[in-house]
Structure formats: structure tokens, C-alpha cells
Coordinates of C-alpha atoms in Angstrom, one line a residue:
M1 CA 13.8 -58.4 8.0
K2 CA 13.9 -62.2 7.4
Q3 CA 14.3 -62.7 11.2
I4 CA 11.2 -60.6 11.8
L5 CA 9.2 -62.6 9.3
L6 CA 10.3 -65.9 10.7
A7 CA 9.5 -64.8 14.3
T8 CA 6.1 -63.6 13.1
T9 CA 5.4 -66.9 11.4
A10 CA 6.4 -68.9 14.4
L11 CA 4.1 -66.9 16.7
V12 CA 1.1 -67.6 14.4
M13 CA 1.9 -71.3 13.9
T14 CA 2.4 -72.1 17.6
A15 CA -0.7 -70.3 19.0
G16 CA -4.1 -71.7 18.6
V17 CA -6.8 -69.5 17.2
A18 CA -9.6 -68.7 19.7
A19 CA -11.7 -66.1 17.8
A20 CA -11.9 -64.2 14.5
E21 CA -14.0 -61.3 13.2
I22 CA -14.5 -59.5 9.9
T23 CA -16.0 -56.0 9.9
F24 CA -16.9 -53.5 7.2
S25 CA -17.1 -49.7 7.3
G26 CA -17.2 -47.0 4.7
T27 CA -16.9 -43.3 4.0
A28 CA -18.1 -41.2 1.1
E29 CA -17.8 -37.6 0.0
M30 CA -19.6 -35.3 -2.5
G31 CA -19.2 -31.7 -3.3
I32 CA -17.2 -29.1 -5.2
V33 CA -13.4 -28.7 -5.2
G34 CA -11.0 -26.3 -7.0
S35 CA -7.5 -25.0 -7.2
G36 CA -5.3 -22.4 -8.7
E37 CA -3.4 -23.2 -11.9
D38 CA 0.0 -23.4 -10.2
M39 CA -1.2 -25.9 -7.6
A40 CA -2.6 -28.1 -10.4
V41 CA 0.7 -28.0 -12.4
I42 CA 2.7 -29.5 -9.5
G43 CA 0.0 -32.0 -8.6
R44 CA -1.0 -30.6 -5.2
G45 CA -4.4 -29.3 -6.2
Q46 CA -7.6 -31.2 -6.9
S47 CA -8.2 -30.1 -10.5
T48 CA -5.8 -31.2 -13.2
V49 CA -5.9 -27.8 -15.0
G50 CA -7.0 -25.4 -12.2
G51 CA -10.5 -24.2 -11.8
T52 CA -13.6 -25.8 -10.2
E53 CA -15.0 -29.3 -10.6
F54 CA -17.4 -31.8 -9.0
H55 CA -15.9 -34.3 -6.5
N56 CA -17.1 -37.6 -5.3
D57 CA -15.2 -40.3 -3.3
F58 CA -16.0 -43.7 -1.8
N59 CA -13.9 -45.9 0.5
L60 CA -14.8 -49.3 1.8
I61 CA -12.7 -50.4 4.8
V62 CA -12.3 -54.1 5.5
T63 CA -10.9 -55.2 8.8
A64 CA -10.2 -58.8 10.0
T65 CA -9.1 -59.5 13.5
G66 CA -8.5 -62.5 15.6
E67 CA -7.2 -63.7 19.0
T68 CA -5.3 -66.8 19.9
D69 CA -5.9 -69.0 23.0
M70 CA -2.8 -67.4 24.5
G71 CA -4.2 -63.9 24.1
L72 CA -2.2 -62.8 21.1
S73 CA -4.2 -60.4 18.9
F74 CA -3.7 -60.3 15.1
G75 CA -5.4 -58.7 12.1
V76 CA -5.3 -57.0 8.7
S77 CA -7.1 -54.1 7.2
T78 CA -7.3 -52.6 3.8
E79 CA -9.1 -49.7 2.1
I80 CA -10.9 -50.2 -1.2
S81 CA -11.1 -46.8 -2.9
K82 CA -12.9 -45.6 -6.1
D83 CA -10.7 -43.7 -8.5
E84 CA -11.8 -40.3 -9.8
G85 CA -11.5 -38.4 -13.0
E86 CA -11.1 -40.4 -16.3
A87 CA -10.8 -43.6 -14.2
N88 CA -14.1 -42.9 -12.5
G89 CA -15.6 -46.2 -11.4
N90 CA -12.4 -48.2 -11.1
F91 CA -11.5 -49.6 -7.7
S92 CA -8.1 -50.1 -6.0
A93 CA -6.8 -51.3 -2.7
D94 CA -4.8 -48.9 -0.5
N95 CA -3.5 -48.5 3.1
T96 CA -3.2 -52.3 3.6
A97 CA -1.5 -53.3 6.8
A98 CA -1.3 -56.4 9.0
F99 CA -0.4 -56.6 12.7
I100 CA 0.4 -58.9 15.6
S101 CA 0.0 -57.5 19.2
G102 CA 0.7 -58.9 22.6
A103 CA 1.9 -58.0 26.1
Y104 CA 5.3 -57.0 24.7
G105 CA 4.1 -54.5 22.0
T106 CA 2.7 -54.4 18.5
L107 CA 4.4 -55.3 15.2
T108 CA 2.7 -53.8 12.1
M109 CA 3.6 -54.1 8.5
G110 CA 2.2 -52.3 5.4
E111 CA 1.4 -48.8 4.3
I112 CA 1.6 -47.2 7.7
D113 CA 3.3 -44.3 9.6
G114 CA 7.0 -44.7 10.3
A115 CA 8.2 -44.2 13.9
M116 CA 8.8 -40.4 13.3
D117 CA 5.3 -39.8 11.9
W118 CA 3.8 -42.0 14.6
A119 CA 5.5 -39.9 17.4
I120 CA 5.3 -36.4 16.0
T121 CA 2.0 -34.4 15.9
E122 CA 2.1 -32.0 12.9
N123 CA -1.5 -31.0 12.9
I124 CA -4.0 -31.0 15.7
G125 CA -7.7 -30.2 15.9
N126 CA -8.3 -30.7 12.2
P127 CA -12.0 -31.5 11.2
G128 CA -11.0 -32.2 7.6
S129 CA -12.3 -31.1 4.3
I130 CA -13.4 -33.1 1.2
G131 CA -10.5 -31.5 -0.8
D132 CA -7.9 -31.9 1.9
D133 CA -7.2 -28.1 1.4
E134 CA -5.8 -27.8 4.9
T135 CA -3.1 -30.4 4.2
T136 CA -2.2 -29.8 0.6
H137 CA -0.8 -26.3 0.9
L138 CA 2.9 -26.0 0.1
G139 CA 3.9 -25.3 3.8
Y140 CA 2.4 -28.6 5.0
L141 CA 4.6 -31.5 6.0
G142 CA 2.6 -34.7 6.7
A143 CA 4.7 -37.9 6.4
F144 CA 8.3 -36.7 7.1
G145 CA 10.7 -39.2 5.5
D146 CA 8.1 -42.0 5.0
A147 CA 7.5 -43.3 1.4
S148 CA 11.1 -42.6 0.4
Y149 CA 11.0 -46.0 -1.3
D150 CA 7.9 -48.1 -1.8
N151 CA 5.9 -47.0 1.3
Q152 CA 5.9 -50.5 2.8
I153 CA 6.9 -50.0 6.4
A154 CA 7.5 -52.3 9.4
R155 CA 7.0 -50.7 12.8
Y156 CA 7.3 -52.0 16.3
E157 CA 5.7 -50.0 19.1
Y158 CA 5.4 -50.5 22.9
N159 CA 3.4 -48.4 25.2
F160 CA 3.8 -48.2 29.0
G161 CA 1.6 -45.8 31.0
D162 CA 1.6 -42.3 29.4
F163 CA 4.7 -43.2 27.4
G164 CA 5.2 -44.9 24.0
V165 CA 8.3 -45.8 21.9
A166 CA 8.6 -47.1 18.4
I167 CA 11.1 -48.1 15.8
S168 CA 10.5 -48.6 12.1
A169 CA 12.2 -49.6 8.8
E170 CA 11.4 -49.1 5.1
L171 CA 13.5 -51.0 2.6
S172 CA 14.0 -50.3 -1.1
D173 CA 13.3 -53.1 -3.6
G174 CA 17.0 -53.4 -4.2
E175 CA 18.9 -52.4 -7.3
F176 CA 16.6 -51.5 -10.2
V177 CA 16.8 -51.7 -14.0
S178 CA 15.9 -49.0 -16.5
D179 CA 15.6 -48.7 -20.2
D180 CA 15.0 -44.9 -20.0
P181 CA 17.6 -43.3 -22.2
E182 CA 17.9 -40.4 -19.8
V183 CA 19.1 -42.6 -16.9
G184 CA 20.3 -45.8 -18.5
V185 CA 20.3 -47.9 -21.6
N186 CA 20.1 -51.6 -22.4
N187 CA 18.6 -52.4 -19.0
E188 CA 21.6 -50.9 -17.3
I189 CA 21.5 -51.0 -13.5
V190 CA 21.1 -47.4 -12.4
G191 CA 20.1 -47.5 -8.7
D192 CA 21.2 -49.0 -5.4
S193 CA 19.3 -50.6 -2.5
G194 CA 18.6 -48.3 0.5
E195 CA 17.3 -48.4 4.0
N196 CA 15.0 -46.0 5.9
Y197 CA 15.1 -46.2 9.7
A198 CA 13.3 -44.2 12.3
V199 CA 13.0 -44.2 16.1
G200 CA 10.5 -42.1 18.1
G201 CA 9.0 -41.6 21.5
K202 CA 5.9 -39.7 22.8
Y203 CA 4.3 -38.8 26.0
S204 CA 0.7 -37.8 26.8
G205 CA -0.6 -36.8 30.2
D206 CA -3.2 -34.9 32.1
F207 CA -2.3 -32.2 34.6
G208 CA -5.3 -31.1 36.6
G209 CA -7.6 -31.1 33.6
F210 CA -4.9 -29.7 31.2
G211 CA -3.6 -32.2 28.7
L212 CA 0.0 -32.1 27.4
G213 CA 1.7 -34.2 24.7
F214 CA 5.3 -34.3 23.5
G215 CA 7.0 -36.2 20.7
L216 CA 10.7 -36.7 19.8
A217 CA 12.0 -38.6 16.8
Y218 CA 15.0 -39.3 14.5
Q219 CA 14.9 -40.6 10.9
T220 CA 17.6 -41.4 8.4
F221 CA 17.6 -42.9 4.9
D222 CA 19.9 -43.1 1.9
D223 CA 19.2 -42.7 -1.8
G224 CA 15.6 -41.9 -1.1
A225 CA 13.1 -39.5 -2.6
I226 CA 11.9 -36.3 -0.9
T227 CA 9.5 -35.2 -3.6
F228 CA 8.4 -31.9 -2.1
V229 CA 12.1 -30.8 -2.0
E230 CA 12.8 -32.0 -5.6
D231 CA 9.8 -30.0 -6.8
V232 CA 11.3 -26.7 -5.6
Q233 CA 15.1 -27.3 -5.1
G234 CA 15.9 -30.0 -7.6
I235 CA 18.1 -32.1 -5.4
G236 CA 16.1 -35.4 -6.2
E237 CA 17.2 -38.6 -4.4
A238 CA 19.5 -38.0 -1.5
D239 CA 20.9 -39.3 1.9
V240 CA 18.8 -37.6 4.5
D241 CA 18.8 -37.1 8.3
I242 CA 15.8 -35.7 10.2
L243 CA 15.3 -34.7 13.8
A244 CA 11.9 -33.6 14.9
V245 CA 10.0 -32.5 18.0
S246 CA 6.4 -31.6 18.7
A247 CA 4.3 -30.4 21.6
T248 CA 0.5 -30.3 22.0
A249 CA -1.9 -28.8 24.5
D250 CA -5.6 -29.8 25.2
F251 CA -7.3 -27.0 27.3
N252 CA -10.3 -29.3 27.8
N253 CA -12.7 -26.5 26.8
G254 CA -12.9 -27.4 23.2
F255 CA -9.6 -25.8 22.2
K256 CA -6.5 -27.7 21.2
A257 CA -3.2 -26.3 19.9
G258 CA 0.2 -27.7 18.8
I259 CA 3.6 -26.9 17.4
E260 CA 6.1 -29.0 15.4
Y261 CA 9.7 -28.4 14.4
S262 CA 12.0 -30.5 12.2
D263 CA 15.6 -30.1 11.1
W264 CA 16.7 -31.7 7.8
S265 CA 20.1 -32.4 6.3
A266 CA 20.4 -33.9 2.7
D267 CA 23.1 -34.6 0.2
N268 CA 23.3 -36.7 -2.9
D269 CA 25.9 -38.5 -5.1
A270 CA 26.2 -35.4 -7.4
G271 CA 27.7 -33.4 -4.5
Q272 CA 24.6 -31.3 -3.9
E273 CA 23.9 -30.4 -0.2
L274 CA 20.8 -29.0 1.3
D275 CA 20.0 -28.1 4.8
F276 CA 16.5 -26.8 5.8
A277 CA 14.0 -26.6 8.6
H278 CA 10.3 -26.9 8.9
M279 CA 8.0 -25.4 11.5
A280 CA 4.3 -25.7 11.9
I281 CA 1.6 -24.5 14.3
S282 CA -2.0 -25.7 14.4
G283 CA -5.1 -25.4 16.5
G284 CA -8.7 -26.4 16.6
F285 CA -11.9 -25.6 18.4
V286 CA -15.1 -27.7 18.9
T287 CA -18.4 -26.4 20.3
G288 CA -21.5 -28.5 20.0
A289 CA -21.8 -29.9 16.4
F290 CA -19.4 -27.3 15.0
E291 CA -15.6 -27.8 14.5
I292 CA -13.0 -25.5 13.0
G293 CA -9.2 -26.0 12.6
A294 CA -6.3 -24.1 11.1
N295 CA -2.6 -24.7 10.5
Y296 CA 0.4 -22.8 9.2
G297 CA 3.7 -24.3 8.0
V298 CA 6.9 -22.9 6.6
F299 CA 10.0 -24.5 5.0
D300 CA 13.2 -22.4 5.5
F301 CA 15.9 -23.5 3.0
D302 CA 19.6 -22.7 3.6
T303 CA 19.9 -21.3 0.1
D304 CA 20.1 -18.0 -1.7
G305 CA 17.7 -16.9 -4.4
A306 CA 14.2 -18.0 -5.3
A307 CA 12.2 -20.5 -3.2
D308 CA 14.4 -20.2 -0.2
K309 CA 11.2 -19.8 1.9
I310 CA 8.0 -21.7 1.2
E311 CA 5.0 -21.2 3.5
G312 CA 1.3 -21.9 3.5
Y313 CA -1.8 -22.2 5.6
G314 CA -5.1 -24.1 5.6
I315 CA -8.5 -23.8 7.3
A316 CA -11.2 -26.4 7.6
A317 CA -14.6 -26.3 9.2
A318 CA -17.3 -29.0 9.7
Y319 CA -20.8 -29.2 11.0
D320 CA -22.2 -32.6 12.3
L321 CA -25.7 -33.2 11.1
G322 CA -25.9 -36.5 13.0
G323 CA -26.1 -40.1 11.8
G324 CA -22.7 -39.9 10.1
L325 CA -23.4 -37.0 7.8
K326 CA -21.2 -33.8 8.0
V327 CA -21.0 -30.6 6.0
H328 CA -17.4 -29.5 5.3
G329 CA -15.6 -26.4 3.9
G330 CA -11.9 -25.9 3.4
Y331 CA -9.4 -23.4 2.0
G332 CA -5.6 -23.3 1.6
D333 CA -3.1 -20.9 0.1
S334 CA 0.7 -20.7 -0.2
D335 CA 3.5 -18.3 -0.9
V336 CA 6.9 -19.1 -2.5
D337 CA 9.6 -16.5 -2.1
G338 CA 10.6 -15.0 -5.5
I339 CA 8.0 -16.9 -7.5
E340 CA 4.5 -15.5 -8.3
G341 CA 1.7 -18.1 -8.5
D342 CA -1.9 -19.0 -7.9
W343 CA -1.5 -21.5 -5.1
E344 CA -5.0 -21.6 -3.5
T345 CA -7.3 -24.6 -3.1
Y346 CA -10.9 -24.7 -1.9
S347 CA -13.7 -27.2 -1.4
V348 CA -17.2 -27.4 0.0
G349 CA -19.4 -30.5 0.4
V350 CA -20.5 -33.3 2.7
S351 CA -18.9 -36.4 4.1
M352 CA -20.7 -39.6 5.1
S353 CA -19.6 -42.4 7.4
F354 CA -21.2 -45.8 7.7

């Protein structure tokens, strides 16, 4: 990592700056969102207690870019977001990332996709909803093994023709200290440093007006968190290996579809082992100003008893009124084997882009 930083510093210091630009853009949402009580309890619904509530959201995106005399591009972007709920009115920065790009690829660091999430398409044709109902159901897998530590990722990517390859790394902050009596006392060291590495490749091509895309990736990390597994299986931090593949099709008539499959193997210091697979299918259709998309996902755990299969689906629709204003509706629901629950989420409202 130090070598990467030194190389990056050298590139910037040895190249003269030719041009720079700062741009601002923004998005906003307003409407109604809601969720069942069980989605709220595990933090996957919009409401903190279940039920229906008002929703408003604002994001200001700041992007600064430049180019050296030698043709080297560089830049940084960040998203300034307004908090909701009791913290309504407070602002925080999120999704900050910097990059340097040239003829030999692009190096990006920050809160970004790792190489697996970059290569694999888990949901296609999604018009979005103000409550993210189509991506918060329990069968949805969005980031794979990313954010197993602090979600600060370095990714190098290189594209040639219809192909692209990438590698990425996410490092923990090293050994940590805790005064929590449940995990350690008197500032006892209770954790170890860890590394998260991923490599991925993807292809996108057109065959006589029919578009095809493929992705293949591998990711591994140790002593990392897989929160969605901890919620239902209790394994907590673990050493994890993931292999994933995806395929997409664009029929060039407004319809797109895709499928994703990933195989997971996890074990921790307590001797717990957990193998599971995830599969998802998705599709979307656009006609004029109207868009609709749906997806279904399922986790199949190699265990006996409750929660050995978790599945869910989501639907989102949008109508473009023009000028950056869209009307959105969304719905999601889930099913957990052996456990009864109210897992639905729903939303309706408008989004604005500036």
C-alpha cells in the first residue's frame, strides 16, 4: 500500500497541471415510505418501528477533475448528504473517492466497489425507488465482500476493447483496542489486522443488435464482517472466500435481463464453518417515459433448521416527467424458512436531479 501511495505521489509531482474543473450536481427525494415490524428490527426497513412515515432526502455531489500536460487525468468526488429522522438537518460526507487515470488504467481509492462488485452485475434494469425497496429485501446481495473492514478500498482497473480487468484491496485499521467488558477489559487488544483482496474481469459485446455481458470474480478476506450472515446465522467475523459469476442480456427492444450466482465459504476462530450460495435474477423494461424493474434473490445455507433458506423479491417503477423530475413506486418482501415475520417494505414519491 505504501508503494502505491508513493507511486501516486510521484505521478502527481512530476506532471504539470494543464486544466482543472469543479462541478456540482444534486439529487432530492420526497414521499412516503414504510416497512413491516420485522424489517425495522433488523435495520433493513425505512421506519425504525415499522409502519408508514414521510421521507425526504437531499444529496449534493461535488466533483473536481484535472488533467496534466502529459495527459494524465485525476480527480476527486464526494457526496454531501442530509441525515433523516431525529438528526434531520445535519449533513455528512459520504462516498468520497479520488482517482488517477492514464493510458495504462485507472487507480481509484475511497468508498468504492471492490473488483468483485465492479465485475459482477447483480441487478439490471432497475429504475430505483425512494425507499430502495427493490434492494433492501432479505434475498438481495449488493456489495459481496466489500466493507468487511472500514470500506476504504483501492482498485486498479484496465479496459481493452470489450474486456475489462480489475484488482482491489481493503485493509483493516490494524489491531484494535476495546474496553467493552464483553470482549475485553482494561484496553485489552481483542482484534487482529486483516486484508481483503479481490480480482475480477468482465466482457460486454454486441452481437447483431443483441447485447451480452459476462462477469467473473474471486474475493477473499480474513477476520472480516459479513453482517447479513451474522444477523441470521450468528457466525460473526470470519475468514471468507467468494467465487461469483454473472451474465446479462440486452434485447435492444427496451428489455434487459440478468442472472448472478456466488458461492461462499466461511469459518471463524471459534471453529464455526458455514457454506452457502446466493442466486439472483433480474430484469427491466423501458417504454417511452415509463420504466419498471424486478429482481429475486435467494440465500441457500448448508445448515439444518430455521433460516437455512432466505429469499426475497423487489419491484420498482418510475415515470419520467421531464426536466429531472420522476415519479417512483417500490415494493419488496421476503421469506425466511422456519421464521414467521412481516418483512415487507414499500414507498411512493418523487425524485429530482439537478
